[in-house]
């Protein structure tokens, strides 16, 4: 059974950095893709970044491009999200998610097979 557990959230001031980590158990990331999503109160869950297996292609939401970096650590079996230049509008609950297949639309929350429980990120101005 695949399980995802996020960590690394917290409170920072605008311009600061955080590194989120998603521990993967029960599976070695070798197919499909893994993503970070976020959801702010009263808003829909939105895709932030994705990394594909077997090559590591990455894509980002326009709102985080150039500030966030998604990466995979095969030795630790984790999915990480380095967030720099944080803004108050980045405040949200952040989730990692996994899809076994390579198809689908990565930035849509529909179709993902496994979700973590989330970690809160709060950015103050």
Backbone as JSON Lines, residues from 0, in Angstrom:
{"i":0,"aa":"X","n":[0.85,-1.19,0.0],"ca":[0.0,0.0,0.0],"c":[0.88,1.24,0.0]}
{"i":1,"aa":"X","n":[0.66,2.12,-0.97],"ca":[1.46,3.33,-1.07],"c":[0.95,4.37,-0.09]}
{"i":2,"aa":"X","n":[1.87,4.97,0.65],"ca":[1.52,6.04,1.57],"c":[2.44,7.22,1.35]}
{"i":3,"aa":"X","n":[1.9,8.42,1.49],"ca":[2.66,9.66,1.34],"c":[2.48,10.49,2.6]}
{"i":4,"aa":"X","n":[3.59,10.98,3.14],"ca":[3.55,11.79,4.35],"c":[4.38,13.04,4.13]}
{"i":5,"aa":"X","n":[3.71,14.2,4.17],"ca":[4.39,15.47,3.97],"c":[4.96,16.01,5.28]}
{"i":6,"aa":"X","n":[6.02,16.8,5.14],"ca":[6.6,17.49,6.29],"c":[7.3,18.75,5.78]}
{"i":7,"aa":"X","n":[7.67,19.61,6.71],"ca":[8.45,20.79,6.35],"c":[7.69,22.09,6.29]}
{"i":8,"aa":"X","n":[6.38,22.04,6.48],"ca":[5.61,23.27,6.47],"c":[5.92,24.13,7.69]}
{"i":9,"aa":"X","n":[5.43,25.35,7.67],"ca":[5.65,26.26,8.79],"c":[5.24,27.67,8.43]}
{"i":10,"aa":"X","n":[5.67,28.59,9.29],"ca":[5.36,30.01,9.09],"c":[6.63,30.78,8.81]}
{"i":11,"aa":"X","n":[6.6,31.58,7.76],"ca":[7.75,32.4,7.39],"c":[7.28,33.77,6.96]}
{"i":12,"aa":"X","n":[8.21,34.7,6.91],"ca":[7.9,36.02,6.39],"c":[8.08,36.04,4.88]}
{"i":13,"aa":"X","n":[7.42,36.99,4.26],"ca":[7.54,37.13,2.81],"c":[9.01,37.26,2.41]}
{"i":14,"aa":"X","n":[9.36,36.56,1.34],"ca":[10.74,36.54,0.89],"c":[11.54,35.38,1.43]}
{"i":15,"aa":"X","n":[11.0,34.69,2.4],"ca":[11.7,33.57,3.0],"c":[11.58,32.3,2.19]}
{"i":16,"aa":"X","n":[12.14,31.23,2.75],"ca":[12.19,29.93,2.06],"c":[11.72,28.81,2.98]}
{"i":17,"aa":"X","n":[11.18,27.8,2.38],"ca":[10.83,26.55,3.06],"c":[11.11,25.4,2.11]}
{"i":18,"aa":"X","n":[11.4,24.25,2.69],"ca":[11.57,23.04,1.88],"c":[10.6,21.99,2.4]}
{"i":19,"aa":"X","n":[9.68,21.6,1.54],"ca":[8.73,20.55,1.87],"c":[9.27,19.2,1.4]}
{"i":20,"aa":"X","n":[8.94,18.18,2.15],"ca":[9.35,16.83,1.78],"c":[8.15,15.9,1.89]}
{"i":21,"aa":"X","n":[8.07,14.96,0.98],"ca":[7.0,13.96,0.96],"c":[7.65,12.58,1.0]}
{"i":22,"aa":"X","n":[7.5,11.91,2.12],"ca":[8.07,10.57,2.26],"c":[7.15,9.55,1.61]}
{"i":23,"aa":"X","n":[7.73,8.72,0.76],"ca":[6.97,7.71,0.01],"c":[7.27,6.35,0.6]}
{"i":24,"aa":"X","n":[6.23,5.63,0.97],"ca":[6.42,4.26,1.47],"c":[5.53,3.32,0.68]}
{"i":25,"aa":"X","n":[5.98,2.09,0.54],"ca":[5.22,1.07,-0.15],"c":[5.39,1.07,-1.65]}
{"i":26,"aa":"X","n":[6.26,1.94,-2.17],"ca":[6.43,2.01,-3.61],"c":[7.69,2.8,-3.93]}
{"i":27,"aa":"X","n":[8.38,2.38,-4.99],"ca":[9.51,3.13,-5.51],"c":[9.04,3.84,-6.76]}
{"i":28,"aa":"X","n":[9.22,5.13,-6.78],"ca":[8.7,5.96,-7.85],"c":[9.38,5.62,-9.17]}
{"i":29,"aa":"X","n":[8.72,4.75,-9.96],"ca":[9.32,4.32,-11.22],"c":[8.36,4.44,-12.39]}
{"i":30,"aa":"X","n":[7.11,4.76,-12.11],"ca":[6.13,4.96,-13.18],"c":[5.27,6.16,-12.81]}
{"i":31,"aa":"X","n":[4.6,6.7,-13.83],"ca":[3.67,7.78,-13.58],"c":[4.35,9.07,-13.19]}
{"i":32,"aa":"X","n":[3.68,9.86,-12.37],"ca":[4.24,11.14,-11.95],"c":[3.76,11.52,-10.57]}
{"i":33,"aa":"X","n":[4.51,12.42,-9.98],"ca":[4.19,12.91,-8.64],"c":[4.12,14.43,-8.67]}
{"i":34,"aa":"X","n":[3.22,14.97,-7.88],"ca":[2.96,16.41,-7.92],"c":[2.81,16.98,-6.52]}
{"i":35,"aa":"X","n":[2.98,18.28,-6.46],"ca":[2.59,19.06,-5.29],"c":[1.37,19.9,-5.67]}
{"i":36,"aa":"X","n":[0.39,19.87,-4.81],"ca":[-0.79,20.7,-4.93],"c":[-0.88,21.6,-3.7]}
{"i":37,"aa":"X","n":[-1.7,22.62,-3.8],"ca":[-1.98,23.45,-2.64],"c":[-3.43,23.89,-2.67]}
{"i":38,"aa":"X","n":[-3.94,24.15,-1.48],"ca":[-5.31,24.6,-1.36],"c":[-5.41,25.63,-0.25]}
{"i":39,"aa":"X","n":[-5.83,26.82,-0.63],"ca":[-6.05,27.89,0.33],"c":[-7.52,27.86,0.74]}
{"i":40,"aa":"X","n":[-7.85,28.41,1.92],"ca":[-9.25,28.42,2.37],"c":[-10.16,29.08,1.35]}
{"i":41,"aa":"X","n":[-11.24,28.38,1.01],"ca":[-12.21,28.92,0.08],"c":[-11.82,28.83,-1.37]}
{"i":42,"aa":"X","n":[-10.69,28.22,-1.66],"ca":[-10.24,28.09,-3.04],"c":[-10.12,26.63,-3.44]}
{"i":43,"aa":"X","n":[-10.07,26.41,-4.75],"ca":[-9.91,25.05,-5.25],"c":[-8.46,24.59,-5.1]}
{"i":44,"aa":"X","n":[-8.3,23.29,-5.04],"ca":[-6.96,22.74,-5.0],"c":[-6.29,22.95,-6.36]}
{"i":45,"aa":"X","n":[-5.07,23.45,-6.35],"ca":[-4.39,23.74,-7.59],"c":[-3.03,23.05,-7.66]}
{"i":46,"aa":"X","n":[-2.68,22.64,-8.87],"ca":[-1.39,22.01,-9.09],"c":[-0.28,23.04,-9.05]}
{"i":47,"aa":"X","n":[0.78,22.73,-8.33],"ca":[1.92,23.63,-8.17],"c":[3.1,23.19,-9.04]}
{"i":48,"aa":"X","n":[3.43,21.89,-8.97],"ca":[4.57,21.38,-9.72],"c":[4.43,19.87,-9.87]}
{"i":49,"aa":"X","n":[5.05,19.34,-10.91],"ca":[5.01,17.91,-11.18],"c":[6.38,17.45,-11.64]}
{"i":50,"aa":"X","n":[6.7,16.19,-11.32],"ca":[7.89,15.54,-11.84],"c":[7.5,14.16,-12.35]}
{"i":51,"aa":"X","n":[7.95,13.85,-13.57],"ca":[7.63,12.58,-14.2],"c":[8.74,11.58,-13.93]}
{"i":52,"aa":"X","n":[8.37,10.31,-13.8],"ca":[9.35,9.26,-13.61],"c":[10.14,9.06,-14.89]}
{"i":53,"aa":"X","n":[11.24,8.33,-14.8],"ca":[12.0,7.94,-15.98],"c":[12.49,9.07,-16.82]}
{"i":54,"aa":"X","n":[13.12,10.02,-16.21],"ca":[13.62,11.15,-16.99],"c":[13.51,12.45,-16.23]}
{"i":55,"aa":"X","n":[12.51,12.52,-15.37],"ca":[12.44,13.66,-14.48],"c":[11.97,14.97,-15.08]}
{"i":56,"aa":"X","n":[11.16,14.89,-16.15],"ca":[10.6,16.14,-16.68],"c":[9.81,16.84,-15.57]}
{"i":57,"aa":"X","n":[9.93,18.16,-15.51],"ca":[9.21,18.94,-14.52],"c":[8.42,20.05,-15.18]}
{"i":58,"aa":"X","n":[7.31,20.38,-14.55],"ca":[6.48,21.5,-15.0],"c":[5.99,22.24,-13.75]}
{"i":59,"aa":"X","n":[5.73,23.52,-13.93],"ca":[5.32,24.35,-12.81],"c":[4.13,25.22,-13.18]}
{"i":60,"aa":"X","n":[3.35,25.55,-12.18],"ca":[2.32,26.56,-12.36],"c":[3.02,27.91,-12.59]}
{"i":61,"aa":"X","n":[2.4,28.76,-13.4],"ca":[3.01,30.05,-13.71],"c":[3.26,30.87,-12.44]}
{"i":62,"aa":"X","n":[2.4,30.7,-11.46],"ca":[2.5,31.5,-10.24],"c":[3.74,31.18,-9.4]}
{"i":63,"aa":"X","n":[4.36,30.02,-9.63],"ca":[5.53,29.64,-8.82],"c":[6.78,29.45,-9.65]}
{"i":64,"aa":"X","n":[6.66,29.56,-10.95],"ca":[7.79,29.33,-11.84],"c":[8.94,30.28,-11.49]}
{"i":65,"aa":"X","n":[10.13,29.72,-11.38],"ca":[11.3,30.53,-11.03],"c":[11.53,30.67,-9.55]}
{"i":66,"aa":"X","n":[10.55,30.29,-8.74],"ca":[10.69,30.38,-7.28],"c":[10.71,29.02,-6.62]}
{"i":67,"aa":"X","n":[9.94,28.07,-7.16],"ca":[9.83,26.74,-6.58],"c":[10.59,25.74,-7.44]}
{"i":68,"aa":"X","n":[11.13,24.71,-6.8],"ca":[11.81,23.64,-7.5],"c":[11.37,22.3,-6.94]}
{"i":69,"aa":"X","n":[10.86,21.44,-7.82],"ca":[10.45,20.09,-7.41],"c":[11.59,19.13,-7.73]}
{"i":70,"aa":"X","n":[11.81,18.17,-6.84],"ca":[12.88,17.21,-7.08],"c":[12.55,15.89,-6.4]}
{"i":71,"aa":"X","n":[13.25,14.87,-6.83],"ca":[13.05,13.52,-6.31],"c":[14.37,13.05,-5.72]}
{"i":72,"aa":"X","n":[14.34,12.54,-4.52],"ca":[15.54,11.98,-3.89],"c":[15.37,10.47,-3.84]}
{"i":73,"aa":"X","n":[16.06,9.78,-4.75],"ca":[15.9,8.32,-4.84],"c":[16.5,7.6,-3.64]}
{"i":74,"aa":"X","n":[17.51,8.16,-3.03],"ca":[18.14,7.48,-1.9],"c":[17.23,7.51,-0.68]}
{"i":75,"aa":"X","n":[16.51,8.61,-0.52],"ca":[15.6,8.73,0.62],"c":[14.17,8.36,0.26]}
{"i":76,"aa":"X","n":[13.92,8.17,-1.04],"ca":[12.56,7.91,-1.54],"c":[11.6,9.01,-1.1]}
{"i":77,"aa":"X","n":[11.99,10.23,-1.41],"ca":[11.14,11.38,-1.08],"c":[10.93,12.25,-2.31]}
{"i":78,"aa":"X","n":[9.87,13.03,-2.24],"ca":[9.59,14.07,-3.21],"c":[9.71,15.39,-2.48]}
{"i":79,"aa":"X","n":[10.51,16.31,-2.99],"ca":[10.77,17.55,-2.29],"c":[10.28,18.75,-3.1]}
{"i":80,"aa":"X","n":[10.0,19.82,-2.37],"ca":[9.63,21.08,-3.01],"c":[10.37,22.21,-2.3]}
{"i":81,"aa":"X","n":[11.36,22.77,-2.98],"ca":[12.09,23.91,-2.45],"c":[11.35,25.17,-2.85]}
{"i":82,"aa":"X","n":[10.98,25.95,-1.86],"ca":[10.19,27.16,-2.12],"c":[10.98,28.37,-1.66]}
{"i":83,"aa":"X","n":[11.35,29.2,-2.6],"ca":[12.08,30.42,-2.32],"c":[11.23,31.64,-2.69]}
{"i":84,"aa":"X","n":[11.6,32.78,-2.16],"ca":[10.87,34.0,-2.48],"c":[9.39,33.9,-2.17]}
{"i":85,"aa":"X","n":[9.07,33.33,-1.03],"ca":[7.67,33.09,-0.69],"c":[6.89,34.38,-0.56]}
{"i":86,"aa":"X","n":[5.63,34.3,-0.98],"ca":[4.73,35.45,-0.96],"c":[3.51,35.1,-0.1]}
{"i":87,"aa":"X","n":[2.82,36.09,0.43],"ca":[1.61,35.8,1.23],"c":[0.6,34.96,0.46]}
{"i":88,"aa":"X","n":[0.52,35.15,-0.84],"ca":[-0.43,34.36,-1.64],"c":[-0.03,32.9,-1.79]}
{"i":89,"aa":"X","n":[1.15,32.53,-1.32],"ca":[1.55,31.11,-1.31],"c":[0.99,30.4,-0.09]}
{"i":90,"aa":"X","n":[0.37,31.13,0.82],"ca":[-0.2,30.52,2.02],"c":[-1.28,29.52,1.64]}
{"i":91,"aa":"X","n":[-1.13,28.29,2.1],"ca":[-2.07,27.22,1.76],"c":[-1.65,25.94,2.46]}
{"i":92,"aa":"X","n":[-2.53,24.96,2.39],"ca":[-2.15,23.6,2.76],"c":[-1.55,22.97,1.5]}
{"i":93,"aa":"X","n":[-0.38,22.36,1.66],"ca":[0.31,21.75,0.55],"c":[0.24,20.23,0.65]}
{"i":94,"aa":"X","n":[-0.08,19.61,-0.48],"ca":[-0.24,18.16,-0.55],"c":[0.66,17.58,-1.64]}
{"i":95,"aa":"X","n":[1.2,16.39,-1.38],"ca":[1.83,15.66,-2.46],"c":[0.86,14.58,-2.92]}
{"i":96,"aa":"X","n":[0.98,14.21,-4.17],"ca":[0.07,13.25,-4.77],"c":[0.79,12.43,-5.82]}
{"i":97,"aa":"X","n":[0.3,11.23,-6.03],"ca":[0.95,10.29,-6.93],"c":[-0.07,9.69,-7.89]}
{"i":98,"aa":"X","n":[0.33,9.6,-9.15],"ca":[-0.5,8.94,-10.16],"c":[0.34,7.85,-10.81]}
{"i":99,"aa":"X","n":[-0.17,6.62,-10.84],"ca":[0.58,5.49,-11.38],"c":[0.79,5.59,-12.88]}
{"i":100,"aa":"X","n":[-0.18,6.15,-13.6],"ca":[-0.09,6.2,-15.05],"c":[0.47,7.54,-15.51]}
{"i":101,"aa":"X","n":[0.99,7.56,-16.72],"ca":[1.6,8.76,-17.28],"c":[0.61,9.69,-17.95]}
{"i":102,"aa":"X","n":[-0.65,9.24,-18.1],"ca":[-1.61,10.06,-18.83],"c":[-2.32,11.0,-17.86]}
{"i":103,"aa":"X","n":[-3.32,11.7,-18.36],"ca":[-4.05,12.64,-17.52],"c":[-3.43,14.03,-17.57]}
{"i":104,"aa":"X","n":[-4.06,14.93,-16.85],"ca":[-3.62,16.32,-16.78],"c":[-3.03,16.56,-15.41]}
{"i":105,"aa":"X","n":[-1.74,16.82,-15.36],"ca":[-1.06,16.79,-14.07],"c":[-1.59,17.82,-13.09]}
{"i":106,"aa":"X","n":[-2.04,18.98,-13.59],"ca":[-2.42,20.07,-12.7],"c":[-3.87,19.96,-12.21]}
{"i":107,"aa":"X","n":[-4.58,18.94,-12.69],"ca":[-5.93,18.69,-12.19],"c":[-5.85,17.65,-11.08]}
{"i":108,"aa":"X","n":[-6.52,17.89,-9.94],"ca":[-6.47,16.91,-8.85],"c":[-7.2,15.61,-9.18]}
{"i":109,"aa":"X","n":[-8.01,15.61,-10.24],"ca":[-8.73,14.4,-10.62],"c":[-7.75,13.36,-11.15]}
{"i":110,"aa":"X","n":[-7.95,12.12,-10.78],"ca":[-7.17,11.03,-11.36],"c":[-5.94,10.61,-10.58]}
{"i":111,"aa":"X","n":[-5.59,11.34,-9.52],"ca":[-4.46,10.91,-8.72],"c":[-4.88,9.72,-7.84]}
{"i":112,"aa":"X","n":[-3.95,8.83,-7.65],"ca":[-4.24,7.59,-6.95],"c":[-4.01,7.67,-5.44]}
{"i":113,"aa":"X","n":[-3.03,8.45,-5.04],"ca":[-2.67,8.52,-3.62],"c":[-2.38,9.97,-3.25]}
{"i":114,"aa":"X","n":[-2.85,10.38,-2.07],"ca":[-2.62,11.73,-1.55],"c":[-2.03,11.65,-0.14]}
{"i":115,"aa":"X","n":[-1.21,12.64,0.17],"ca":[-0.76,12.78,1.54],"c":[-1.78,13.56,2.34]}
{"i":116,"aa":"X","n":[-1.48,13.75,3.62],"ca":[-2.43,14.42,4.52],"c":[-2.28,15.93,4.51]}
{"i":117,"aa":"X","n":[-1.18,16.44,3.95],"ca":[-0.98,17.87,3.83],"c":[-0.09,18.45,4.9]}
{"i":118,"aa":"X","n":[0.55,19.57,4.57],"ca":[1.35,20.32,5.52],"c":[1.08,21.81,5.27]}
{"i":119,"aa":"X","n":[0.9,22.56,6.34],"ca":[0.48,23.96,6.23],"c":[1.69,24.87,6.01]}
{"i":120,"aa":"X","n":[1.54,25.78,5.06],"ca":[2.53,26.83,4.81],"c":[1.83,28.17,4.98]}
{"i":121,"aa":"X","n":[2.39,29.01,5.85],"ca":[1.83,30.33,6.1],"c":[2.91,31.37,5.88]}
{"i":122,"aa":"X","n":[2.63,32.34,5.01],"ca":[3.59,33.39,4.69],"c":[2.99,34.73,5.1]}
{"i":123,"aa":"X","n":[3.68,35.42,5.97],"ca":[3.19,36.71,6.45],"c":[3.9,37.85,5.74]}
{"i":124,"aa":"X","n":[3.2,38.95,5.6],"ca":[3.77,40.1,4.89],"c":[4.54,41.01,5.83]}
